[in-house]
């Protein structure tokens, strides 16, 4: 697996929120700031968490907590990240996921649509953004969006997942208009649309409150928000990677409001860039606390930060983090799934978005706390502008069924609200499966 970044481009990879939309500053521009960054500091003495994670007494204590249904603390979470015994971590997380979800693995048949890649912000990790006038910038007309969605009708699509750039000049009314047109064209399809960042942006361009924005979108057909825009909430990290105005206060305000209107929403975390495990723990605990209050999060989705190898149509590397970062290894990803599952005692599902992890790791993740795989994706631009691992960008129902059954789980198709659409047969025994030719996956 390639983990190195493209060298010698002279682009800034890190720094405070970019001062302008076209921030391709020389690497030296933020030099002093970079040295202060946690991922670049010299190795430190072992932390309390690192010491505790190898202590047999501590392990028994964690096992007792998990098996007894007791909530894990911040210190527990940090110590779990410091533990390199993946099999032990996986076993604990698997216990928790089995307790909550049995041997089921959920999926849905959905399609991702990005109405526009034009964005006013320049988040440091983002390969998707384009500025007005760039050759590869696009914005779909309402009819185009509907035509794209209609292409999937024969796939028994149940959900459209729509996220977009923060377009500087598109009028607010465009968004409810698209939703209304999609609702009319595909009446049985749930519309899971917009990050909290976009809702915050709509407040700004419409002059309406989030309350009014959500009401109008719900009236136009909105079923759920998406979980994006969360990245890492801790400001120590966030200030270096996020270039829009939506941080924890507004992100949580908007999801709280959505939950109060009856929407159930996902929550995400972008990991594997410049954050430390303690920032991931902090991120999860903020969400856990909010979930105690609203009960509206239905799934947690750890998203692996991606390097940008194929954003090459115009030769511009937009991901400014990648020159000095690596991507999280598969082991780190499995650990992140497992620890998240263990910390989240109040969110029912943990999802692996296989487009960001590869199919093999997605299958393995089912034994590390994951019980939900993102479904059939015919086109997904945000990730696939930043992927060269040969991960397919299309997976259909039959592919998912095979993947899930081959790992020994029962596939269950769900809708956006995690209600069961269809239960499939449990997998055949291992002995039966070994007698058949095996699929080969990336
Ligand atoms: S992550 Fe979203 S808000 Fe940030 S630059 Fe990319 S498209 Fe824009």
XYZ file of C-alpha atoms and ligand atoms in Angstrom:
450
model
C 0.000 0.000 0.000
C 1.309 3.440 -0.852
C 1.364 5.855 2.002
C 3.828 8.484 0.883
C 2.724 11.796 -0.507
C 3.634 13.494 -3.718
C 6.957 15.251 -3.166
C 8.442 18.514 -4.214
C 5.305 20.368 -5.140
C 6.140 23.251 -2.803
C 2.630 23.383 -1.411
C 1.711 24.210 2.125
C 0.281 21.217 3.916
C -0.699 22.727 7.171
C -1.376 25.977 8.821
C -4.111 28.148 10.130
C -7.297 28.353 8.109
C -6.251 29.473 4.642
C -6.404 33.225 4.227
C -7.802 33.007 0.712
C -9.557 30.388 -1.387
C -6.373 29.817 -3.400
C -3.894 29.049 -0.666
C -1.068 27.195 -2.384
C 1.633 28.721 -0.244
C 5.221 27.522 -0.161
C 5.946 24.896 2.479
C 8.156 27.243 4.450
C 5.382 29.765 4.923
C 4.102 28.109 8.098
C 7.378 26.523 9.196
C 7.358 27.588 12.859
C 3.749 26.516 13.207
C 4.516 23.114 11.748
C 7.197 22.375 14.290
C 4.688 23.063 17.012
C 2.371 20.501 15.541
C 1.801 17.343 17.617
C 2.563 14.904 14.767
C 5.976 16.510 14.262
C 7.150 16.656 17.832
C 9.979 14.349 18.943
C 8.913 11.104 20.633
C 7.854 11.633 24.237
C 8.170 9.523 27.330
C 5.505 6.798 27.562
C 2.178 8.218 28.593
C 0.012 6.992 31.396
C -2.230 5.441 28.744
C 0.671 3.564 27.158
C 1.813 2.147 30.464
C -1.671 1.175 31.546
C -2.525 -0.538 28.284
C -0.003 -3.301 28.982
C -1.041 -3.823 32.590
C -2.935 -7.121 33.074
C -4.938 -5.601 35.918
C -6.033 -2.750 33.682
C -7.057 -5.194 30.976
C -9.202 -7.171 33.415
C -10.792 -3.928 34.574
C -11.658 -2.960 30.985
C -13.015 -6.439 30.269
C -15.180 -6.246 33.381
C -16.482 -2.825 32.337
C -17.282 -3.932 28.781
C -18.902 -7.210 29.816
C -20.750 -5.506 32.671
C -22.136 -2.792 30.371
C -20.326 0.047 32.179
C -19.314 3.220 30.410
C -15.622 3.644 29.501
C -13.855 6.850 30.520
C -11.634 9.239 28.596
C -8.585 7.625 30.233
C -9.846 4.181 29.208
C -10.192 5.367 25.621
C -6.685 6.794 25.505
C -5.242 3.645 27.052
C -7.115 1.489 24.519
C -5.490 3.453 21.701
C -2.102 2.859 23.337
C -2.703 -0.902 23.318
C -1.254 -2.760 20.349
C -2.940 -6.066 21.053
C -5.316 -5.863 18.111
C -6.786 -9.306 18.677
C -7.755 -8.378 22.240
C -9.220 -5.040 21.147
C -11.098 -6.707 18.307
C -12.494 -9.361 20.645
C -13.804 -6.731 23.058
C -15.330 -4.617 20.298
C -16.842 -7.702 18.709
C -18.460 -8.573 22.021
C -20.025 -5.112 22.142
C -21.229 -5.153 18.526
C -22.667 -8.654 18.949
C -24.476 -7.587 22.087
C -26.025 -4.673 20.162
C -26.495 -6.125 16.697
C -26.052 -9.906 16.828
C -24.383 -11.333 13.741
C -26.154 -8.917 11.425
C -24.389 -6.615 9.034
C -26.530 -3.847 7.639
C -26.195 -2.123 4.306
C -28.316 0.080 2.115
C -28.532 0.586 -1.605
C -27.762 4.197 -2.159
C -26.233 6.660 -4.517
C -23.950 9.571 -3.772
C -24.533 12.792 -5.642
C -22.477 15.960 -5.420
C -24.443 18.812 -6.906
C -21.447 21.127 -7.083
C -17.732 20.918 -6.324
C -17.369 24.697 -6.211
C -16.496 25.742 -2.689
C -15.704 28.982 -0.913
C -13.525 27.192 1.618
C -10.141 25.515 1.191
C -9.951 22.842 3.864
C -6.405 21.533 4.040
C -7.309 17.857 3.534
C -9.832 18.334 0.725
C -9.241 17.234 -2.858
C -12.798 17.836 -3.943
C -13.052 21.619 -3.798
C -12.816 23.679 -6.962
C -12.847 27.439 -7.286
C -15.160 29.300 -9.663
C -13.685 29.296 -13.152
C -11.496 26.220 -12.674
C -11.661 23.827 -15.601
C -13.021 20.931 -13.589
C -15.486 22.996 -11.549
C -19.101 21.997 -12.092
C -22.565 22.728 -10.802
C -25.521 20.560 -11.798
C -28.726 22.021 -13.004
C -31.784 20.643 -11.234
C -32.665 18.508 -14.283
C -29.137 17.077 -14.416
C -29.286 16.016 -10.775
C -32.608 14.303 -11.371
C -31.328 12.561 -14.510
C -28.265 11.260 -12.607
C -30.450 9.943 -9.801
C -32.868 8.324 -12.237
C -30.019 6.282 -13.718
C -30.058 4.187 -10.522
C -33.772 3.509 -10.468
C -33.374 -0.095 -11.593
C -31.044 -0.814 -8.673
C -33.913 -0.555 -6.184
C -32.217 2.471 -4.726
C -33.518 3.450 -1.270
C -31.347 6.483 -0.480
C -29.646 9.416 -2.146
C -26.653 10.834 -0.252
C -25.975 14.424 -1.297
C -23.114 16.650 -0.111
C -21.621 19.640 -1.872
C -19.123 22.454 -1.813
C -20.119 25.767 -0.250
C -20.947 27.477 -3.527
C -20.351 31.230 -3.284
C -23.158 32.385 -5.595
C -25.769 29.633 -5.889
C -28.974 30.978 -4.332
C -30.397 29.251 -1.293
C -33.635 28.430 -3.150
C -31.696 26.086 -5.460
C -31.346 23.505 -2.678
C -35.006 22.992 -1.720
C -35.830 23.092 -5.428
C -33.449 20.184 -6.117
C -34.899 18.226 -3.203
C -38.451 18.772 -4.405
C -37.559 17.651 -7.927
C -35.772 14.557 -6.629
C -38.665 13.698 -4.309
C -41.108 13.895 -7.208
C -38.879 11.889 -9.553
C -37.985 9.179 -7.017
C -40.820 9.125 -4.475
C -39.644 6.000 -2.610
C -36.101 7.210 -2.122
C -34.895 8.840 1.109
C -32.938 12.041 0.707
C -29.989 12.135 3.087
C -28.515 15.491 2.274
C -26.149 18.217 3.447
C -23.611 18.388 6.212
C -24.110 20.635 9.234
C -21.515 22.863 7.552
C -23.828 23.283 4.568
C -26.822 24.015 6.786
C -24.737 26.669 8.552
C -23.799 28.041 5.108
C -27.490 28.108 4.088
C -28.218 30.198 7.185
C -25.662 32.680 5.935
C -26.797 32.871 2.302
C -30.529 32.826 3.053
C -30.686 35.051 6.108
C -32.864 32.374 7.713
C -32.212 30.541 10.957
C -31.188 26.876 10.924
C -34.644 26.148 12.299
C -36.275 27.732 9.242
C -33.739 26.238 6.830
C -34.374 22.736 8.161
C -38.142 23.203 8.084
C -38.029 24.227 4.439
C -35.702 21.364 3.497
C -37.821 18.835 5.391
C -40.890 20.174 3.615
C -39.044 19.665 0.311
C -38.262 16.034 1.164
C -35.183 15.934 3.395
C -35.038 12.654 5.380
C -31.726 13.072 7.191
C -28.634 15.205 7.354
C -25.313 13.575 6.518
C -22.654 13.251 9.223
C -19.901 15.252 7.526
C -18.200 18.471 8.507
C -17.245 16.949 11.859
C -13.607 16.083 11.007
C -11.924 16.478 14.437
C -13.664 18.838 16.842
C -10.702 19.668 19.084
C -9.589 23.184 18.140
C -5.906 22.299 18.592
C -6.254 20.226 15.408
C -9.307 21.739 13.776
C -7.773 25.172 13.291
C -5.113 23.564 11.052
C -7.354 21.504 8.812
C -10.734 23.229 8.488
C -11.286 26.420 6.525
C -14.981 27.034 6.970
C -16.833 28.639 9.867
C -18.591 25.577 11.278
C -17.023 24.159 14.413
C -18.308 22.109 17.333
C -20.710 24.766 18.613
C -22.577 25.127 15.319
C -22.167 21.504 14.228
C -23.721 20.265 17.489
C -26.388 23.016 17.463
C -27.555 21.969 13.996
C -27.631 18.226 14.736
C -29.419 18.896 18.025
C -32.015 20.896 16.105
C -32.353 18.162 13.454
C -32.907 15.569 16.181
C -35.549 17.766 17.810
C -37.413 17.738 14.481
C -37.425 13.947 14.392
C -34.501 13.419 12.025
C -31.978 10.744 12.889
C -28.492 11.581 11.725
C -25.049 10.009 11.361
C -21.873 11.416 12.903
C -18.416 11.124 11.362
C -14.785 11.571 12.371
C -11.901 12.172 9.955
C -8.849 10.421 11.395
C -5.317 9.528 10.429
C -3.944 12.952 9.518
C -2.371 15.252 12.135
C -4.469 14.345 15.131
C -3.413 12.168 18.048
C -5.512 9.369 19.549
C -6.547 11.646 22.416
C -8.230 13.944 19.885
C -10.212 10.982 18.544
C -11.273 10.093 22.066
C -12.297 13.681 22.737
C -14.276 13.737 19.486
C -16.189 10.591 20.389
C -16.887 11.753 23.938
C -18.370 15.062 22.754
C -20.697 13.124 20.473
C -21.497 10.619 23.215
C -22.525 13.444 25.514
C -24.723 14.997 22.834
C -26.243 11.592 22.177
C -27.104 11.287 25.882
C -29.070 14.491 25.419
C -30.833 13.865 22.081
C -30.611 10.155 21.231
C -30.673 11.187 17.571
C -27.425 9.740 16.246
C -28.011 6.441 14.588
C -24.487 5.564 13.460
C -20.876 6.614 13.917
C -18.618 6.587 10.855
C -14.827 6.845 11.213
C -13.526 8.160 7.882
C -9.909 7.563 6.982
C -8.134 10.685 5.754
C -7.038 10.113 2.158
C -3.977 11.138 0.221
C -4.525 12.555 -3.187
C -2.940 10.609 -6.012
C -5.443 10.939 -8.790
C -6.464 14.562 -8.596
C -4.419 14.903 -11.718
C -6.724 16.181 -14.421
C -5.174 19.615 -13.987
C -1.989 18.607 -12.135
C -2.959 20.484 -8.973
C -2.609 18.726 -5.639
C -5.270 20.363 -3.504
C -4.695 18.297 -0.382
C -2.208 20.456 1.530
C -1.744 17.989 4.388
C -0.323 15.128 2.463
C 3.290 16.126 1.970
C 4.077 15.648 5.656
C 1.481 13.105 6.672
C 0.862 9.438 6.166
C -2.500 7.786 5.947
C -3.663 5.568 8.788
C -2.525 1.972 8.344
C -5.109 -0.840 8.208
C -4.159 -1.789 11.807
C -4.744 1.786 12.972
C -8.078 1.806 11.187
C -9.163 -1.432 12.854
C -8.116 -0.010 16.213
C -10.129 3.152 15.531
C -13.239 1.133 14.709
C -12.786 -1.006 17.821
C -12.156 1.839 20.280
C -15.028 3.861 18.839
C -17.377 0.899 19.254
C -16.247 0.447 22.849
C -16.602 4.121 23.808
C -19.977 4.611 22.142
C -22.330 2.778 24.461
C -25.274 4.863 23.257
C -25.004 4.856 19.450
C -26.392 1.673 17.936
C -24.244 1.285 14.821
C -20.664 1.761 13.619
C -20.167 1.973 9.883
C -17.259 1.233 7.581
C -17.386 3.269 4.414
C -15.546 0.790 2.217
C -14.665 3.341 -0.465
C -12.191 4.878 2.001
C -10.832 1.638 3.448
C -10.809 -0.858 0.604
C -12.946 -3.937 0.397
C -10.630 -6.301 2.306
C -10.303 -3.998 5.298
C -14.045 -3.384 5.244
C -14.594 -7.100 5.553
C -12.108 -7.383 8.433
C -13.703 -4.412 10.198
C -16.806 -6.535 10.773
C -14.824 -8.269 13.523
C -13.690 -4.946 15.019
C -17.000 -3.427 16.018
C -18.464 -2.550 12.620
C -21.983 -3.747 11.812
C -22.863 -1.481 8.892
C -21.332 -1.151 5.422
C -22.061 1.748 3.159
C -24.039 0.389 0.267
C -23.958 0.389 -3.501
C -22.096 3.420 -4.671
C -22.119 4.038 -8.359
C -20.285 7.308 -8.258
C -18.561 8.971 -5.346
C -16.459 11.959 -6.184
C -15.209 13.315 -2.871
C -13.242 10.199 -2.008
C -12.395 9.103 -5.463
C -10.706 12.342 -6.256
C -8.280 11.120 -3.619
C -7.713 7.432 -4.150
C -5.374 5.335 -6.253
C -5.548 2.031 -4.463
C -7.673 0.305 -7.025
C -10.665 0.443 -4.706
C -13.706 -0.060 -6.893
C -16.058 2.889 -6.939
C -19.028 0.702 -7.661
C -20.415 -2.073 -5.575
C -23.795 -3.633 -6.026
C -26.105 -5.592 -3.849
C -24.752 -9.001 -4.847
C -21.143 -7.912 -4.170
C -22.071 -6.766 -0.693
C -23.990 -9.929 0.090
C -20.984 -12.029 -0.864
C -18.604 -9.870 1.151
C -20.775 -10.018 4.274
C -21.596 -13.709 4.099
C -17.996 -14.631 3.384
C -17.050 -13.010 6.700
C -19.645 -15.140 8.471
C -22.371 -12.549 9.000
C -26.003 -12.254 7.994
C -26.716 -9.423 5.538
C -29.652 -7.153 6.297
C -30.732 -4.369 3.993
C -31.859 -1.239 5.823
C -33.271 2.146 4.954
C -31.949 5.564 5.993
C -33.551 5.322 9.459
C -32.057 1.864 9.985
C -35.400 0.140 9.630
C -35.134 -3.298 8.054
C -36.013 -3.483 4.375
C -35.037 -7.115 3.838
C -33.260 -9.879 5.713
C -31.113 -12.267 3.723
C -30.149 -15.829 4.525
C -27.393 -16.369 7.041
C -24.097 -17.464 5.481
C -23.366 -21.096 4.659
C -20.836 -22.824 6.899
C -17.128 -22.230 6.465
C -16.707 -25.808 5.207
C -19.264 -25.192 2.467
C -17.667 -21.897 1.525
C -14.204 -23.427 1.305
C -15.494 -25.929 -1.237
C -16.386 -23.064 -3.587
C -14.066 -20.932 -5.731
C -13.060 -17.825 -3.762
C -13.559 -14.267 -4.892
C -10.451 -12.121 -5.071
C -10.708 -8.563 -3.733
C -8.502 -5.544 -3.574
S -14.244 19.831 2.893
Fe -16.156 20.741 2.169
S -16.103 22.846 2.946
Fe -14.002 22.079 3.064
S -13.051 22.684 1.097
Fe -13.860 20.593 0.807
S -15.877 20.881 -0.082
Fe -15.273 22.837 0.836
